[in-house]
Short mmCIF file of C-alpha atoms and ligand atoms in Angstrom, two decimals:
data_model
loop_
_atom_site.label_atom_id
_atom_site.label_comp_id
_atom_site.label_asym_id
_atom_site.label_seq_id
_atom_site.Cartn_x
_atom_site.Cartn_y
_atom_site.Cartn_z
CA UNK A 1 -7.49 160.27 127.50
CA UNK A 2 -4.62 157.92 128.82
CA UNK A 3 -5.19 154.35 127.11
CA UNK A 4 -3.46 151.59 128.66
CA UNK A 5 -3.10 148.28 127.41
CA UNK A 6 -1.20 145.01 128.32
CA UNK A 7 -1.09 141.77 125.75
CA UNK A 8 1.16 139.24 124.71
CA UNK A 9 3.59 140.36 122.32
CA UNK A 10 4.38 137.05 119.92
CA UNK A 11 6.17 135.46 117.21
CA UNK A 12 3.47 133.83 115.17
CA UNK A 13 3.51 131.13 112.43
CA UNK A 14 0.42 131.06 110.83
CA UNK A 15 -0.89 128.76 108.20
CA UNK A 16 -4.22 129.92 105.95
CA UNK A 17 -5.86 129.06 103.03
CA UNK A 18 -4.04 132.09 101.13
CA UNK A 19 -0.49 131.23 102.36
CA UNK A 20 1.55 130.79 105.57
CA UNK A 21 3.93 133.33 107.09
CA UNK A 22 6.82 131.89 110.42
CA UNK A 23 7.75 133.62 113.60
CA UNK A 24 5.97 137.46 111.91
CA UNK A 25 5.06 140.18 114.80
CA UNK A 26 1.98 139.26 116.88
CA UNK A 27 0.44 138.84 120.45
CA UNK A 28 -2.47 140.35 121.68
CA UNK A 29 -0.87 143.49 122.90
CA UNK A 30 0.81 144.17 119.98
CA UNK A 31 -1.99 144.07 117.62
CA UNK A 32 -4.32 145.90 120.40
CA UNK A 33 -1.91 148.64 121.03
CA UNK A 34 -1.95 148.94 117.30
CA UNK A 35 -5.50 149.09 116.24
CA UNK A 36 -5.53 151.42 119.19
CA UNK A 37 -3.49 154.14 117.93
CA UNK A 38 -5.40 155.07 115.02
CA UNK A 39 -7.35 156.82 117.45
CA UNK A 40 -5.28 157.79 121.01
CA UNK A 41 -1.86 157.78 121.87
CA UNK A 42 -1.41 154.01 123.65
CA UNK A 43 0.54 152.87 126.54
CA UNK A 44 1.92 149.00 126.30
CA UNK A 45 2.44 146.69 128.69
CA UNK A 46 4.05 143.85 127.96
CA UNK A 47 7.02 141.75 128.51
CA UNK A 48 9.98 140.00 125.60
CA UNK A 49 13.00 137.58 125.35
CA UNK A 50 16.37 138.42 124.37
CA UNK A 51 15.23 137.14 121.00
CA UNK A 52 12.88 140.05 120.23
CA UNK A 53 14.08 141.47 117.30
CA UNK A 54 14.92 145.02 117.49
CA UNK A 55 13.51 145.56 113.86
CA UNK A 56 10.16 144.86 115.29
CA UNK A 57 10.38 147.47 118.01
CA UNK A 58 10.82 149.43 115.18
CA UNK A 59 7.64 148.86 113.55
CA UNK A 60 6.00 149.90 116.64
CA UNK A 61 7.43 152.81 117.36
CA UNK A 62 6.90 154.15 113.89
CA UNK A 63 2.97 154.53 115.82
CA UNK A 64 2.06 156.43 118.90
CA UNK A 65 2.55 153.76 121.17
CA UNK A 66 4.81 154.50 124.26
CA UNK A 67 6.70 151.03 125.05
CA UNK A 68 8.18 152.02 128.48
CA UNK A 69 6.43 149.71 129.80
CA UNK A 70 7.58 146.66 127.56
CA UNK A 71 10.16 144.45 129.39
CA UNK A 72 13.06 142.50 127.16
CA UNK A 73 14.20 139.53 129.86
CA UNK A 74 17.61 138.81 129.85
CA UNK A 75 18.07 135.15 129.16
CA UNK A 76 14.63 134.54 128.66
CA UNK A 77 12.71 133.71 124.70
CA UNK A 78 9.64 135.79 123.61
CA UNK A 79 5.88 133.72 123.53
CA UNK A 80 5.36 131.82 120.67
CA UNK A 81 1.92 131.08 118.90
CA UNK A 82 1.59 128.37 115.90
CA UNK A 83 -2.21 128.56 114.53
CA UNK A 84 -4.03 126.74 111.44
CA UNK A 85 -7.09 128.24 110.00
CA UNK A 86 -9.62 125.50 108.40
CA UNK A 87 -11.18 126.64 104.62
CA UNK A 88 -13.90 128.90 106.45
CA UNK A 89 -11.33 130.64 108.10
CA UNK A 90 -13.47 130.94 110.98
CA UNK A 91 -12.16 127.84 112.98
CA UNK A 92 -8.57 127.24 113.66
CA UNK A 93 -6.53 125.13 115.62
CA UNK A 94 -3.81 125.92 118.06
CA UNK A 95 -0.56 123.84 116.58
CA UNK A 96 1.23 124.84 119.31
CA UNK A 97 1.65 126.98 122.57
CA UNK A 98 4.78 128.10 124.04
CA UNK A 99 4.57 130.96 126.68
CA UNK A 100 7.98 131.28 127.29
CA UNK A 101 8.32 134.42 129.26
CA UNK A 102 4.48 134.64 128.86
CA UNK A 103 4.26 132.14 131.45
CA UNK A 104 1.99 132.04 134.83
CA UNK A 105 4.84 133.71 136.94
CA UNK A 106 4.78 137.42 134.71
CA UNK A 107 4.26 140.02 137.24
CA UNK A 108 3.64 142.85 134.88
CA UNK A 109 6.73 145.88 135.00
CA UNK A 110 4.04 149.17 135.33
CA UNK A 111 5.82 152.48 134.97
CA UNK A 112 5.16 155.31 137.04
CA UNK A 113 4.46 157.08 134.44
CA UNK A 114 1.42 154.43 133.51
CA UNK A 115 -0.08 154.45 136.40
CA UNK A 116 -2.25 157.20 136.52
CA UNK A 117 -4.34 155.65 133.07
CA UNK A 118 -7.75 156.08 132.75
CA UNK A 119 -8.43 153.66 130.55
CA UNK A 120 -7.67 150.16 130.61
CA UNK A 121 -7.49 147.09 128.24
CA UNK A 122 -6.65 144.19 129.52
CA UNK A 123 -5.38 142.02 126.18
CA UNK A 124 -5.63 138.14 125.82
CA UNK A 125 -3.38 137.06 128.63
CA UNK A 126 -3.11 135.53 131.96
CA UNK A 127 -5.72 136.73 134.41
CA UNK A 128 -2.73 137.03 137.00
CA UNK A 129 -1.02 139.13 135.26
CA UNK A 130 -4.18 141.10 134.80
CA UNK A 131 -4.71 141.16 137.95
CA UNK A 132 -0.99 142.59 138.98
CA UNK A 133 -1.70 145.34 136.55
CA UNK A 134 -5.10 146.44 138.23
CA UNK A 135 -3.15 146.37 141.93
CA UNK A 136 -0.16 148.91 140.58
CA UNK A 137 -2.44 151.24 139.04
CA UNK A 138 -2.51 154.54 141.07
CA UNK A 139 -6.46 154.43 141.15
CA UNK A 140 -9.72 152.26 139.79
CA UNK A 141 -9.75 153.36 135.80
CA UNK A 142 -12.42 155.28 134.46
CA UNK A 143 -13.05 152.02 131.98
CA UNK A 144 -11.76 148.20 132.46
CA UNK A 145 -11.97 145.76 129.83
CA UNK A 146 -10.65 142.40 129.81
CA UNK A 147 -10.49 139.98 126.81
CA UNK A 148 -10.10 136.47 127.35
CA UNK A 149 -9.49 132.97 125.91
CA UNK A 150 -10.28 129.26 126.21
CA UNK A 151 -6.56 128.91 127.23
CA UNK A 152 -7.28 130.41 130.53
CA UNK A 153 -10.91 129.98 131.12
CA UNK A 154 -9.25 126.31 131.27
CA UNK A 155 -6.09 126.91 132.95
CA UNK A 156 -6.90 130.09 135.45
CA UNK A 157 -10.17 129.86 136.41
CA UNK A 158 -10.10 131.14 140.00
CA UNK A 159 -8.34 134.69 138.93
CA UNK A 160 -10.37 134.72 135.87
CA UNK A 161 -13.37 134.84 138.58
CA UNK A 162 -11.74 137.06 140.67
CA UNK A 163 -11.02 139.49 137.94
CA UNK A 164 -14.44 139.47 136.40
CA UNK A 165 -15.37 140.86 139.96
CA UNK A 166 -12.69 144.00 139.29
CA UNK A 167 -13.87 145.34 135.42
CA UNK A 168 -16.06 146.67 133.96
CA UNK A 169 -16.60 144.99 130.34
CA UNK A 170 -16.12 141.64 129.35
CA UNK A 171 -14.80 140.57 125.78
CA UNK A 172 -14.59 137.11 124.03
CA UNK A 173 -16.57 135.39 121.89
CA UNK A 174 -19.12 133.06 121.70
CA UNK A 175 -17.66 129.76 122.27
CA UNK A 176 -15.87 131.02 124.97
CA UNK A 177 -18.60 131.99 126.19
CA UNK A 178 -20.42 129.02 126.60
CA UNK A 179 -17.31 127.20 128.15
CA UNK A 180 -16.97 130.22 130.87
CA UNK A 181 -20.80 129.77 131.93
CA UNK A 182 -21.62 125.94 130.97
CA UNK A 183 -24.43 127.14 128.95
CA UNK A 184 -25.66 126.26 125.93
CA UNK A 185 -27.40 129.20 124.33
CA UNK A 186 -25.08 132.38 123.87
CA UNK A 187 -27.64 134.91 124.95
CA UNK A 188 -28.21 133.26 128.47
CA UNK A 189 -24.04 132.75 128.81
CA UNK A 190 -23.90 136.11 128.20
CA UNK A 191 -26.49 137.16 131.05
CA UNK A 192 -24.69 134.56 133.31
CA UNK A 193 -21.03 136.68 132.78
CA UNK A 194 -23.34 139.66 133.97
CA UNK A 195 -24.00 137.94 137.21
CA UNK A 196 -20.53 137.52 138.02
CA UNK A 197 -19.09 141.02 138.07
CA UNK A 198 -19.23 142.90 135.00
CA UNK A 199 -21.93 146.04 133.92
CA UNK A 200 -21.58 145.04 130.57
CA UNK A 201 -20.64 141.48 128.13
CA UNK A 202 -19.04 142.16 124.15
CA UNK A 203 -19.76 138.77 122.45
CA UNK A 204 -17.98 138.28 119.18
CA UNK A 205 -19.64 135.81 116.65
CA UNK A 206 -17.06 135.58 114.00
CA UNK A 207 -18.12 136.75 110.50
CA UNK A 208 -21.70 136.72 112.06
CA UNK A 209 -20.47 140.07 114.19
CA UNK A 210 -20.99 140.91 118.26
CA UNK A 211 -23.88 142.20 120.40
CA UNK A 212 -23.53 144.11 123.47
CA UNK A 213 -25.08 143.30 126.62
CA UNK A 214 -25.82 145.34 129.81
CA UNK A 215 -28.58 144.99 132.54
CA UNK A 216 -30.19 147.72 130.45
CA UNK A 217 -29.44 147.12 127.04
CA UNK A 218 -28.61 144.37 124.07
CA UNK A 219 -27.63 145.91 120.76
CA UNK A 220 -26.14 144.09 117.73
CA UNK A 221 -23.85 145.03 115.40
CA UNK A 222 -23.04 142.91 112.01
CA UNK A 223 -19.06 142.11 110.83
CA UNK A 224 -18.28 144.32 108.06
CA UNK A 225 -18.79 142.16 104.54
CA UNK A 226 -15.15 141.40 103.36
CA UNK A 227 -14.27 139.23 100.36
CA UNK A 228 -10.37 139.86 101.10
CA UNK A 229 -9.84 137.61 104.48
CA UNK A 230 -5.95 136.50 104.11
CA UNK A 231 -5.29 136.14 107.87
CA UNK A 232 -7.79 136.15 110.62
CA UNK A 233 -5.16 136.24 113.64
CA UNK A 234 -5.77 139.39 115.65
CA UNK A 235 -9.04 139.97 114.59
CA UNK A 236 -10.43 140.03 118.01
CA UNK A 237 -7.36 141.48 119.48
CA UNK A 238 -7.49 144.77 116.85
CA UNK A 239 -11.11 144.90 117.91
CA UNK A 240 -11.02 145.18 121.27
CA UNK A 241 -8.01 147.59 120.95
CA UNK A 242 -9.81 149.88 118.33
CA UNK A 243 -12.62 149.94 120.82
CA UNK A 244 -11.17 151.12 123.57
CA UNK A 245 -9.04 153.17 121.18
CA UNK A 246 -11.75 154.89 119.91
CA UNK A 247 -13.18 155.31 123.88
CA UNK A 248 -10.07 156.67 125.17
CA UNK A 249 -10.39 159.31 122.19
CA UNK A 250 -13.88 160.60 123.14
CA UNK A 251 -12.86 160.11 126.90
CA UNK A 252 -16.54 158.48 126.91
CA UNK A 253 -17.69 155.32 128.74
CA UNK A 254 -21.64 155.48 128.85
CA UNK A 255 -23.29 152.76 126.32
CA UNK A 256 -23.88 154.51 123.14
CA UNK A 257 -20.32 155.54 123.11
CA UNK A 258 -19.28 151.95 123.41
CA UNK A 259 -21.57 150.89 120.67
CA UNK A 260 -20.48 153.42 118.69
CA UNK A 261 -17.17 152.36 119.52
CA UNK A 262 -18.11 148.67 118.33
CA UNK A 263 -19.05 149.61 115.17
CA UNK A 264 -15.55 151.41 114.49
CA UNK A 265 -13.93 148.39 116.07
CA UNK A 266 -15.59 146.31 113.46
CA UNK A 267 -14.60 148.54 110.63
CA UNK A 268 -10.29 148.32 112.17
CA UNK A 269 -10.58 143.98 112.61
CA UNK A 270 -11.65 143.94 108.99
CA UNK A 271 -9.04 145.69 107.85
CA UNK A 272 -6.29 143.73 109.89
CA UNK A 273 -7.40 140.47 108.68
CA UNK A 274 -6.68 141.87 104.96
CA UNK A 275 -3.24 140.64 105.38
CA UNK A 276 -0.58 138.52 107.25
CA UNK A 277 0.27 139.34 110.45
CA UNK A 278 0.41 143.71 110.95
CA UNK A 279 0.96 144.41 106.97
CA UNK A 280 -2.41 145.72 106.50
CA UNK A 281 -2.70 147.33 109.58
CA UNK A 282 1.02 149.52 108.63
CA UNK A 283 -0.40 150.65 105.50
CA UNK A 284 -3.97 152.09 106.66
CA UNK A 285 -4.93 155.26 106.94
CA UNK A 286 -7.34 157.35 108.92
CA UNK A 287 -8.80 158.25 106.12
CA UNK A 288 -9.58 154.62 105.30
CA UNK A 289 -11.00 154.10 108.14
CA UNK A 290 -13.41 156.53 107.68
CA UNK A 291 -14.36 156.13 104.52
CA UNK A 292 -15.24 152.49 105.64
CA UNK A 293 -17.32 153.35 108.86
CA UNK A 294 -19.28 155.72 106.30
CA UNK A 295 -19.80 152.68 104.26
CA UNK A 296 -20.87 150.60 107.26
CA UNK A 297 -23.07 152.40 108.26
CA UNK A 298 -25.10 152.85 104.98
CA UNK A 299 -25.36 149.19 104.78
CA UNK A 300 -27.00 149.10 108.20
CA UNK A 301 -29.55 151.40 107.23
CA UNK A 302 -32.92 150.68 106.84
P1 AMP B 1 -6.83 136.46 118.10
O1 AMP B 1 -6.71 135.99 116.68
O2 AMP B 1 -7.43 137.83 118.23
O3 AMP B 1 -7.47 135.45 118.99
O4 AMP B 1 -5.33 136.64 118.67
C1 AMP B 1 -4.26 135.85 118.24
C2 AMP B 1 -2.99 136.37 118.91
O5 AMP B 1 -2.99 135.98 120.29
C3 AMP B 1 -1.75 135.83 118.27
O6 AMP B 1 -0.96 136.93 117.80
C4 AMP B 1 -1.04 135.07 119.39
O7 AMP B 1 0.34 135.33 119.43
C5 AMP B 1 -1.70 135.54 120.66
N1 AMP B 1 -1.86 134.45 121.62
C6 AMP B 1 -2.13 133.15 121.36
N2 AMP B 1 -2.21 132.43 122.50
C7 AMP B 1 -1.98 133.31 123.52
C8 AMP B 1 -1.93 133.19 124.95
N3 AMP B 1 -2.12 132.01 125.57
N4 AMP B 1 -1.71 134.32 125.67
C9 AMP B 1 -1.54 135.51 125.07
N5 AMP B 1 -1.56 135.68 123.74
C10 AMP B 1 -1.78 134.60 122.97
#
């Protein structure tokens, strides 16, 4: 079914123990929409400067990701991200932010042809311009899920409330969290998000993986062991697009499917983070991915 996602699309300069890489392809949309289209044909929302180069259009075309809905301003310069990851390459610091034509004023550009999408991911970004998607869409989505980020649990926190009110799934991870809610254990921040709109929370915990949690339910599922981390950035952003990637696929939305989902999700992020910016992600395979998820789920048995 129709997958519809809308994310920052970025020029990153990233600094990691194995190496650094300036102004490469990233955002959240961009490495959403890819992770996504391993598994469904995607539809990306998103919005450029006049200094988007055309060679990295390119490299997402060369996937099934329709870009009709990606807007290059006239005039205008494309977001910029500069990140630092520490030795355990699960902290990092933001070295600077610029949103450029990111900033609070976007007012998404939603094609006709988009609007009749069944499901919806709603990539790191500002919750305003989340919530101008969710008010051109032709009807309420079969699935909703928003990811979000300290940057605007800070900066937007009355649409961030207002949205949590409009989707269905919540996605960030752990810290975040605990800054949304003010609590101190993850579990209870996690039950908190419930109360405030959503049927269901996705916490991610780094290398120590994600749980699900519903009114019904709380499952776990564990990061898939990699020795080969090069480049964390996107990590969540590939998961949450594989997941709703592999969701759109099965046209499912009911629990199991989304934990099923997870695990595949988990399986895509570790790949991504095998390399600098989208290099690992352009040479995988479906066949890859497989082979891994067959793997994963050995390891889990018991
Ligand atoms: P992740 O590593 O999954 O948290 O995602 C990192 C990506 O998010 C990078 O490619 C950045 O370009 C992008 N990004 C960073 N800050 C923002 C922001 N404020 N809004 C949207 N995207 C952002």
């Amino acid at each position: 079914m129709s997958l519809l996602v809308i994310g920052s699309a970025a020029f990153d300069s990233i600094q990691t123990p194995s190496g650094s890489r300036e102004k490469v392809i990233g955002g959240s949309g961009v490495y959403a929409a890819f992770a996504a289209s391993f598994f469904t044909p995607v539809r990306l929302v998103s919005v450029v400067g006049e200094d988007w180069p055309s060679a990295y259009t390119e490299r997402l075309r060369k996937r099934a990701i329709d870009l009709e809905g990606v807007e290059i301003r006239p005039g205008a310069k494309t977001l910029s991200w500069t990140g630092k990851y520490f030795e355990n390459l699960n902290d990092r610091e933001t070295l600077e932010i610029r949103l450029n034509v990111m900033g609070e004023e976007y007012s998404p550009l939603v094609p006709e042809s988009y609007r009749d999408s069944e499901f919806v991911l709603l990539a790191n970004g500002s919750p305003v311009s989340h919530l101008g998607l969710l008010a051109k869409l032709a009807r309420r989505p079969r699935l909703t899920i928003a990811d979000t980020m300290d940057f605007y649990i800070q900066n937007c926190p009355d649409s961030l409330r207002e949205l949590l009110r409009q989707i269905d799934g919540l996605i960030l991870n752990d810290s975040e969290a605990r800054l949304l809610t003010g609590e101190k254990n993850t579990i209870t921040a996690a039950r908190r998000i419930l109360e405030m709109g959503p049927a269901f929370v996705i916490v991610k915990k780094g290398e120590n993986g994600a749980f699900y949690l519903s009114r019904q339910a709380i499952r776990l599922i564990p990061a898939y062991p990699s020795e080969a981390v090069v480049d964390p950035t996107g990590a969540g952003d590939s998961f949450a697009g594989a997941l709703m990637g592999a969701l759109a696929a099965s046209g499912r939305s009911d629990s199991e499917s989304i934990i099923a989902a997870m695990a595949r999700a988990t399986v895509v992020a570790g790949f991504n983070v095998e390399g600098f910016s989208l290099e690992r992600m352009e040479t995988l395979t479906e066949g890859e991915i497989e082979s891994r998820l067959n793997a994963f789920r050995t390891m889990m048995t018991f």
